[in-house]
PDB file of C-alpha atoms in Angstrom:
ATOM      1  CA  UNK A  23      49.935 174.164  41.437  1.00 55.00           C
ATOM      2  CA  UNK A  24      51.414 174.521  44.937  1.00 59.00           C
ATOM      3  CA  UNK A  25      54.031 171.755  44.980  1.00 63.00           C
ATOM      4  CA  UNK A  26      52.638 170.471  48.272  1.00 72.00           C
ATOM      5  CA  UNK A  27      51.942 166.864  49.189  1.00 77.00           C
ATOM      6  CA  UNK A  28      48.578 165.804  50.583  1.00 81.00           C
ATOM      7  CA  UNK A  29      46.110 162.947  50.919  1.00 87.00           C
ATOM      8  CA  UNK A  30      42.547 163.048  49.613  1.00 89.00           C
ATOM      9  CA  UNK A  31      40.240 162.779  52.630  1.00 90.00           C
ATOM     10  CA  UNK A  32      36.840 163.397  51.028  1.00 91.00           C
ATOM     11  CA  UNK A  33      35.175 163.922  47.639  1.00 92.00           C
ATOM     12  CA  UNK A  34      32.267 166.282  46.898  1.00 89.00           C
ATOM     13  CA  UNK A  35      30.236 166.999  43.771  1.00 86.00           C
ATOM     14  CA  UNK A  36      28.899 170.344  42.600  1.00 82.00           C
ATOM     15  CA  UNK A  37      27.307 171.018  39.214  1.00 80.00           C
ATOM     16  CA  UNK A  38      28.652 167.700  37.909  1.00 81.00           C
ATOM     17  CA  UNK A  39      32.189 168.652  38.986  1.00 86.00           C
ATOM     18  CA  UNK A  40      34.262 166.707  41.510  1.00 90.00           C
ATOM     19  CA  UNK A  41      35.796 168.696  44.369  1.00 90.00           C
ATOM     20  CA  UNK A  42      38.453 167.117  46.567  1.00 91.00           C
ATOM     21  CA  UNK A  43      39.177 167.689  50.246  1.00 89.00           C
ATOM     22  CA  UNK A  44      42.902 167.409  51.095  1.00 84.00           C
ATOM     23  CA  UNK A  45      44.187 166.599  54.601  1.00 82.00           C
ATOM     24  CA  UNK A  46      40.766 167.388  56.125  1.00 80.00           C
ATOM     25  CA  UNK A  47      41.107 171.027  55.066  1.00 78.00           C
ATOM     26  CA  UNK A  48      38.050 173.226  54.548  1.00 76.00           C
ATOM     27  CA  UNK A  49      39.441 174.230  51.139  1.00 79.00           C
ATOM     28  CA  UNK A  50      38.209 172.144  48.191  1.00 85.00           C
ATOM     29  CA  UNK A  51      40.224 171.579  45.007  1.00 85.00           C
ATOM     30  CA  UNK A  52      39.123 170.911  41.407  1.00 87.00           C
ATOM     31  CA  UNK A  53      40.614 167.909  39.598  1.00 86.00           C
ATOM     32  CA  UNK A  54      42.719 170.052  37.279  1.00 83.00           C
ATOM     33  CA  UNK A  55      44.628 171.488  40.269  1.00 83.00           C
ATOM     34  CA  UNK A  56      45.674 168.023  41.494  1.00 87.00           C
ATOM     35  CA  UNK A  57      48.154 165.471  40.207  1.00 83.00           C
ATOM     36  CA  UNK A  58      49.182 161.990  41.270  1.00 86.00           C
ATOM     37  CA  UNK A  59      52.417 162.017  43.215  1.00 79.00           C
ATOM     38  CA  UNK A  60      53.802 159.299  40.954  1.00 79.00           C
ATOM     39  CA  UNK A  61      53.334 161.600  37.952  1.00 78.00           C
ATOM     40  CA  UNK A  62      54.833 164.733  39.555  1.00 73.00           C
ATOM     41  CA  UNK A  63      58.435 165.548  38.624  1.00 71.00           C
ATOM     42  CA  UNK A  64      58.824 168.809  40.565  1.00 65.00           C
ATOM     43  CA  UNK A  65      59.946 169.467  44.137  1.00 64.00           C
ATOM     44  CA  UNK A  66      57.578 168.247  46.834  1.00 59.00           C
ATOM     45  CA  UNK A  67      57.120 170.364  49.984  1.00 59.00           C
ATOM     46  CA  UNK A  68      55.786 168.389  52.915  1.00 62.00           C
ATOM     47  CA  UNK A  69      53.635 170.460  55.287  1.00 63.00           C
ATOM     48  CA  UNK A  70      53.144 169.862  58.991  1.00 66.00           C
ATOM     49  CA  UNK A  71      50.649 171.158  61.546  1.00 71.00           C
ATOM     50  CA  UNK A  72      52.037 171.587  65.057  1.00 71.00           C
ATOM     51  CA  UNK A  73      50.047 172.397  68.189  1.00 75.00           C
ATOM     52  CA  UNK A  74      52.041 174.090  70.937  1.00 75.00           C
ATOM     53  CA  UNK A  75      50.740 174.701  74.463  1.00 80.00           C
ATOM     54  CA  UNK A  76      51.605 178.141  75.864  1.00 86.00           C
ATOM     55  CA  UNK A  77      52.176 178.169  79.623  1.00 89.00           C
ATOM     56  CA  UNK A  78      52.367 181.987  79.771  1.00 91.00           C
ATOM     57  CA  UNK A  79      50.977 184.879  77.755  1.00 89.00           C
ATOM     58  CA  UNK A  80      52.242 188.249  76.550  1.00 88.00           C
ATOM     59  CA  UNK A  81      51.943 190.777  79.376  1.00 85.00           C
ATOM     60  CA  UNK A  82      52.294 188.231  82.201  1.00 87.00           C
ATOM     61  CA  UNK A  83      54.715 189.131  85.002  1.00 84.00           C
ATOM     62  CA  UNK A  84      57.024 186.270  85.948  1.00 88.00           C
ATOM     63  CA  UNK A  85      59.959 185.235  88.122  1.00 91.00           C
ATOM     64  CA  UNK A  86      62.980 183.714  86.348  1.00 94.00           C
ATOM     65  CA  UNK A  87      65.071 180.922  87.804  1.00 93.00           C
ATOM     66  CA  UNK A  88      68.382 182.322  89.019  1.00 93.00           C
ATOM     67  CA  UNK A  89      67.143 185.926  89.281  1.00 92.00           C
ATOM     68  CA  UNK A  90      65.612 185.782  92.781  1.00 89.00           C
ATOM     69  CA  UNK A  91      62.710 188.181  93.370  1.00 81.00           C
ATOM     70  CA  UNK A  92      63.315 190.162  90.169  1.00 84.00           C
ATOM     71  CA  UNK A  93      60.121 190.603  88.124  1.00 83.00           C
ATOM     72  CA  UNK A  94      60.140 190.215  84.334  1.00 88.00           C
ATOM     73  CA  UNK A  95      57.383 190.982  81.841  1.00 87.00           C
ATOM     74  CA  UNK A  96      56.747 188.674  78.876  1.00 90.00           C
ATOM     75  CA  UNK A  97      56.813 190.750  75.692  1.00 90.00           C
ATOM     76  CA  UNK A  98      56.909 187.980  73.087  1.00 92.00           C
ATOM     77  CA  UNK A  99      57.611 184.347  72.340  1.00 91.00           C
ATOM     78  CA  UNK A 100      58.722 182.126  69.485  1.00 90.00           C
ATOM     79  CA  UNK A 101      58.440 178.423  68.753  1.00 88.00           C
ATOM     80  CA  UNK A 102      61.472 176.372  67.773  1.00 85.00           C
ATOM     81  CA  UNK A 103      60.884 173.062  65.972  1.00 79.00           C
ATOM     82  CA  UNK A 104      63.546 170.371  66.245  1.00 83.00           C
ATOM     83  CA  UNK A 105      63.463 167.533  63.719  1.00 77.00           C
ATOM     84  CA  UNK A 106      65.953 164.676  63.423  1.00 83.00           C
ATOM     85  CA  UNK A 107      65.924 161.259  61.824  1.00 77.00           C
ATOM     86  CA  UNK A 108      64.826 159.451  64.989  1.00 82.00           C
ATOM     87  CA  UNK A 109      63.537 162.274  67.194  1.00 85.00           C
ATOM     88  CA  UNK A 110      61.435 165.427  67.155  1.00 82.00           C
ATOM     89  CA  UNK A 111      60.267 168.038  69.661  1.00 81.00           C
ATOM     90  CA  UNK A 112      59.052 171.635  69.955  1.00 85.00           C
ATOM     91  CA  UNK A 113      60.157 174.335  72.386  1.00 88.00           C
ATOM     92  CA  UNK A 114      58.650 177.740  73.200  1.00 91.00           C
ATOM     93  CA  UNK A 115      61.171 180.476  73.979  1.00 93.00           C
ATOM     94  CA  UNK A 116      59.785 183.459  75.905  1.00 94.00           C
ATOM     95  CA  UNK A 117      61.206 186.938  75.387  1.00 94.00           C
ATOM     96  CA  UNK A 118      61.268 189.012  78.578  1.00 94.00           C
ATOM     97  CA  UNK A 119      62.201 192.457  79.856  1.00 91.00           C
ATOM     98  CA  UNK A 120      63.059 193.112  83.489  1.00 87.00           C
ATOM     99  CA  UNK A 121      60.549 195.530  85.025  1.00 80.00           C
ATOM    100  CA  UNK A 122      63.204 197.321  87.069  1.00 78.00           C
ATOM    101  CA  UNK A 123      65.540 198.366  84.253  1.00 81.00           C
ATOM    102  CA  UNK A 124      64.306 196.871  80.953  1.00 83.00           C
ATOM    103  CA  UNK A 125      67.060 194.242  80.677  1.00 88.00           C
ATOM    104  CA  UNK A 126      66.328 191.774  77.838  1.00 92.00           C
ATOM    105  CA  UNK A 127      66.199 188.053  78.562  1.00 93.00           C
ATOM    106  CA  UNK A 128      65.118 184.857  76.820  1.00 94.00           C
ATOM    107  CA  UNK A 129      63.922 181.837  78.760  1.00 93.00           C
ATOM    108  CA  UNK A 130      62.108 178.523  78.405  1.00 92.00           C
ATOM    109  CA  UNK A 131      58.870 177.771  80.268  1.00 92.00           C
ATOM    110  CA  UNK A 132      60.502 175.501  82.861  1.00 92.00           C
ATOM    111  CA  UNK A 133      62.626 178.437  84.074  1.00 94.00           C
ATOM    112  CA  UNK A 134      59.628 180.702  84.670  1.00 94.00           C
ATOM    113  CA  UNK A 135      57.137 181.068  87.505  1.00 91.00           C
ATOM    114  CA  UNK A 136      54.026 183.227  87.213  1.00 89.00           C
ATOM    115  CA  UNK A 137      54.008 186.238  89.534  1.00 82.00           C
ATOM    116  CA  UNK A 138      51.011 188.147  88.182  1.00 77.00           C
ATOM    117  CA  UNK A 139      48.973 187.383  85.068  1.00 79.00           C
ATOM    118  CA  UNK A 140      48.350 190.144  82.523  1.00 75.00           C
ATOM    119  CA  UNK A 141      44.770 190.433  83.756  1.00 73.00           C
ATOM    120  CA  UNK A 142      45.914 190.911  87.352  1.00 72.00           C
ATOM    121  CA  UNK A 143      48.673 193.310  86.248  1.00 65.00           C
ATOM    122  CA  UNK A 144      46.126 195.430  84.370  1.00 66.00           C
ATOM    123  CA  UNK A 145      43.918 195.393  87.469  1.00 66.00           C
ATOM    124  CA  UNK A 146      46.913 196.503  89.538  1.00 61.00           C
ATOM    125  CA  UNK A 147      47.396 199.536  87.290  1.00 55.00           C
ATOM    126  CA  UNK A 148      43.672 200.235  87.314  1.00 62.00           C
ATOM    127  CA  UNK A 149      43.628 200.187  91.116  1.00 64.00           C
ATOM    128  CA  UNK A 150      46.450 202.723  91.217  1.00 57.00           C
ATOM    129  CA  UNK A 151      44.363 204.932  88.924  1.00 58.00           C
ATOM    130  CA  UNK A 152      41.347 204.527  91.234  1.00 62.00           C
ATOM    131  CA  UNK A 153      43.354 205.560  94.291  1.00 63.00           C
ATOM    132  CA  UNK A 154      44.718 208.616  92.484  1.00 56.00           C
ATOM    133  CA  UNK A 155      41.190 209.495  91.360  1.00 60.00           C
ATOM    134  CA  UNK A 156      39.928 209.227  94.934  1.00 59.00           C
ATOM    135  CA  UNK A 157      42.760 211.485  96.082  1.00 54.00           C
ATOM    136  CA  UNK A 158      41.746 214.047  93.465  1.00 55.00           C
ATOM    137  CA  UNK A 159      38.092 213.855  94.525  1.00 52.00           C
ATOM    138  CA  UNK A 160      39.078 214.457  98.159  1.00 49.00           C
ATOM    139  CA  UNK A 161      41.213 217.457  97.297  1.00 47.00           C
ATOM    140  CA  UNK A 162      38.490 218.994  95.135  1.00 50.00           C
ATOM    141  CA  UNK A 163      35.797 218.312  97.721  1.00 51.00           C
ATOM    142  CA  UNK A 164      37.803 219.850 100.571  1.00 50.00           C
ATOM    143  CA  UNK A 165      38.518 222.950  98.507  1.00 49.00           C
ATOM    144  CA  UNK A 166      34.930 223.585  97.410  1.00 50.00           C
ATOM    145  CA  UNK A 167      32.655 222.394 100.258  1.00 50.00           C
ATOM    146  CA  UNK A 168      31.768 224.843 103.115  1.00 52.00           C
ATOM    147  CA  UNK A 169      32.828 223.421 106.473  1.00 49.00           C
ATOM    148  CA  UNK A 170      29.495 224.172 108.239  1.00 50.00           C
ATOM    149  CA  UNK A 171      27.072 223.152 105.507  1.00 49.00           C
ATOM    150  CA  UNK A 172      24.691 220.440 106.805  1.00 51.00           C
ATOM    151  CA  UNK A 173      23.265 219.908 103.317  1.00 48.00           C
ATOM    152  CA  UNK A 174      26.653 219.126 101.825  1.00 50.00           C
ATOM    153  CA  UNK A 175      27.479 216.907 104.800  1.00 51.00           C
ATOM    154  CA  UNK A 176      24.401 214.720 104.192  1.00 52.00           C
ATOM    155  CA  UNK A 177      25.427 214.198 100.548  1.00 49.00           C
ATOM    156  CA  UNK A 178      29.068 213.592 101.413  1.00 50.00           C
ATOM    157  CA  UNK A 179      28.686 210.875 104.077  1.00 58.00           C
ATOM    158  CA  UNK A 180      27.161 208.160 101.847  1.00 58.00           C
ATOM    159  CA  UNK A 181      29.819 208.875  99.212  1.00 59.00           C
ATOM    160  CA  UNK A 182      32.551 208.694 101.856  1.00 68.00           C
ATOM    161  CA  UNK A 183      31.288 205.305 103.072  1.00 73.00           C
ATOM    162  CA  UNK A 184      31.199 203.963  99.508  1.00 71.00           C
ATOM    163  CA  UNK A 185      34.793 205.080  98.941  1.00 72.00           C
ATOM    164  CA  UNK A 186      35.911 203.583 102.262  1.00 77.00           C
ATOM    165  CA  UNK A 187      34.280 200.255 101.366  1.00 76.00           C
ATOM    166  CA  UNK A 188      36.067 200.261  97.984  1.00 74.00           C
ATOM    167  CA  UNK A 189      39.383 201.008  99.658  1.00 78.00           C
ATOM    168  CA  UNK A 190      38.874 198.185 102.154  1.00 82.00           C
ATOM    169  CA  UNK A 191      38.160 195.768  99.308  1.00 77.00           C
ATOM    170  CA  UNK A 192      41.288 197.015  97.571  1.00 77.00           C
ATOM    171  CA  UNK A 193      43.353 196.510 100.721  1.00 82.00           C
ATOM    172  CA  UNK A 194      42.117 192.932 101.106  1.00 81.00           C
ATOM    173  CA  UNK A 195      42.973 192.171  97.461  1.00 76.00           C
ATOM    174  CA  UNK A 196      46.540 193.405  97.882  1.00 77.00           C
ATOM    175  CA  UNK A 197      46.911 191.638 101.210  1.00 80.00           C
ATOM    176  CA  UNK A 198      45.929 188.377  99.540  1.00 75.00           C
ATOM    177  CA  UNK A 199      48.523 188.936  96.794  1.00 74.00           C
ATOM    178  CA  UNK A 200      51.164 189.890  99.376  1.00 76.00           C
ATOM    179  CA  UNK A 201      50.466 186.780 101.460  1.00 74.00           C
ATOM    180  CA  UNK A 202      50.685 184.653  98.317  1.00 68.00           C
ATOM    181  CA  UNK A 203      53.790 186.129  96.658  1.00 68.00           C
ATOM    182  CA  UNK A 204      55.474 188.171  99.403  1.00 75.00           C
ATOM    183  CA  UNK A 205      56.276 190.868  96.835  1.00 73.00           C
ATOM    184  CA  UNK A 206      57.023 194.247  98.451  1.00 78.00           C
ATOM    185  CA  UNK A 207      55.078 196.144  95.771  1.00 75.00           C
ATOM    186  CA  UNK A 208      51.848 194.710  97.186  1.00 77.00           C
ATOM    187  CA  UNK A 209      52.859 195.809 100.682  1.00 82.00           C
ATOM    188  CA  UNK A 210      53.535 199.299  99.321  1.00 80.00           C
ATOM    189  CA  UNK A 211      50.043 199.406  97.805  1.00 79.00           C
ATOM    190  CA  UNK A 212      48.564 198.237 101.130  1.00 83.00           C
ATOM    191  CA  UNK A 213      50.339 201.152 102.846  1.00 84.00           C
ATOM    192  CA  UNK A 214      49.006 203.601 100.242  1.00 79.00           C
ATOM    193  CA  UNK A 215      45.445 202.364 100.798  1.00 81.00           C
ATOM    194  CA  UNK A 216      45.871 202.715 104.590  1.00 85.00           C
ATOM    195  CA  UNK A 217      47.018 206.323 104.137  1.00 80.00           C
ATOM    196  CA  UNK A 218      43.871 207.171 102.203  1.00 76.00           C
ATOM    197  CA  UNK A 219      41.678 205.334 104.698  1.00 78.00           C
ATOM    198  CA  UNK A 220      43.171 207.474 107.479  1.00 78.00           C
ATOM    199  CA  UNK A 221      42.593 210.553 105.357  1.00 72.00           C
ATOM    200  CA  UNK A 222      38.962 209.603 104.714  1.00 68.00           C
ATOM    201  CA  UNK A 223      38.347 209.001 108.446  1.00 69.00           C
ATOM    202  CA  UNK A 224      39.396 212.601 109.204  1.00 65.00           C
ATOM    203  CA  UNK A 225      36.888 214.091 106.755  1.00 54.00           C
ATOM    204  CA  UNK A 226      33.688 215.647 108.222  1.00 52.00           C
TER     205      UNK A 226
END
């Protein structure tokens, strides 16, 4: 039926019918869909299952050998299978774009070094959003709150301390990344956090 070659690995019965397992597959075949290889005169297609280990994932930020401190983002990958008479191997080719200008590049795993995983990169973007949100809260609060209102001051101080604590945690996260990778973008984020910490310390 399919022109594929397989080995019977198990036999089941159901309602007095024999069902055959082929190559340990979960699919079962009736006898009428199978034929002995010796009796088959069509073209045989041999199938192969290949397991490939991925060192990086889509969305990861990486350094590429020969490109210095340039950051690339993995946007895809493909697997190339090499088969010869006396040898065989598989290779994963990663498709990249340079963050700075979108330049396209293809590279193998041994030429790449992880800078920031997709999870950390998403967190990086989320942290930027948090800082911008805090900045918006500060601007709105300063515009609407009376300067001499003791009631508003009592509500504001606990919120201010919570924001300051979050900013300090954020600063420590970026400092850890900067110490690890030395990437200037982390230093820039540290400076941004410091600016908002100074701004928060001047609030009533």
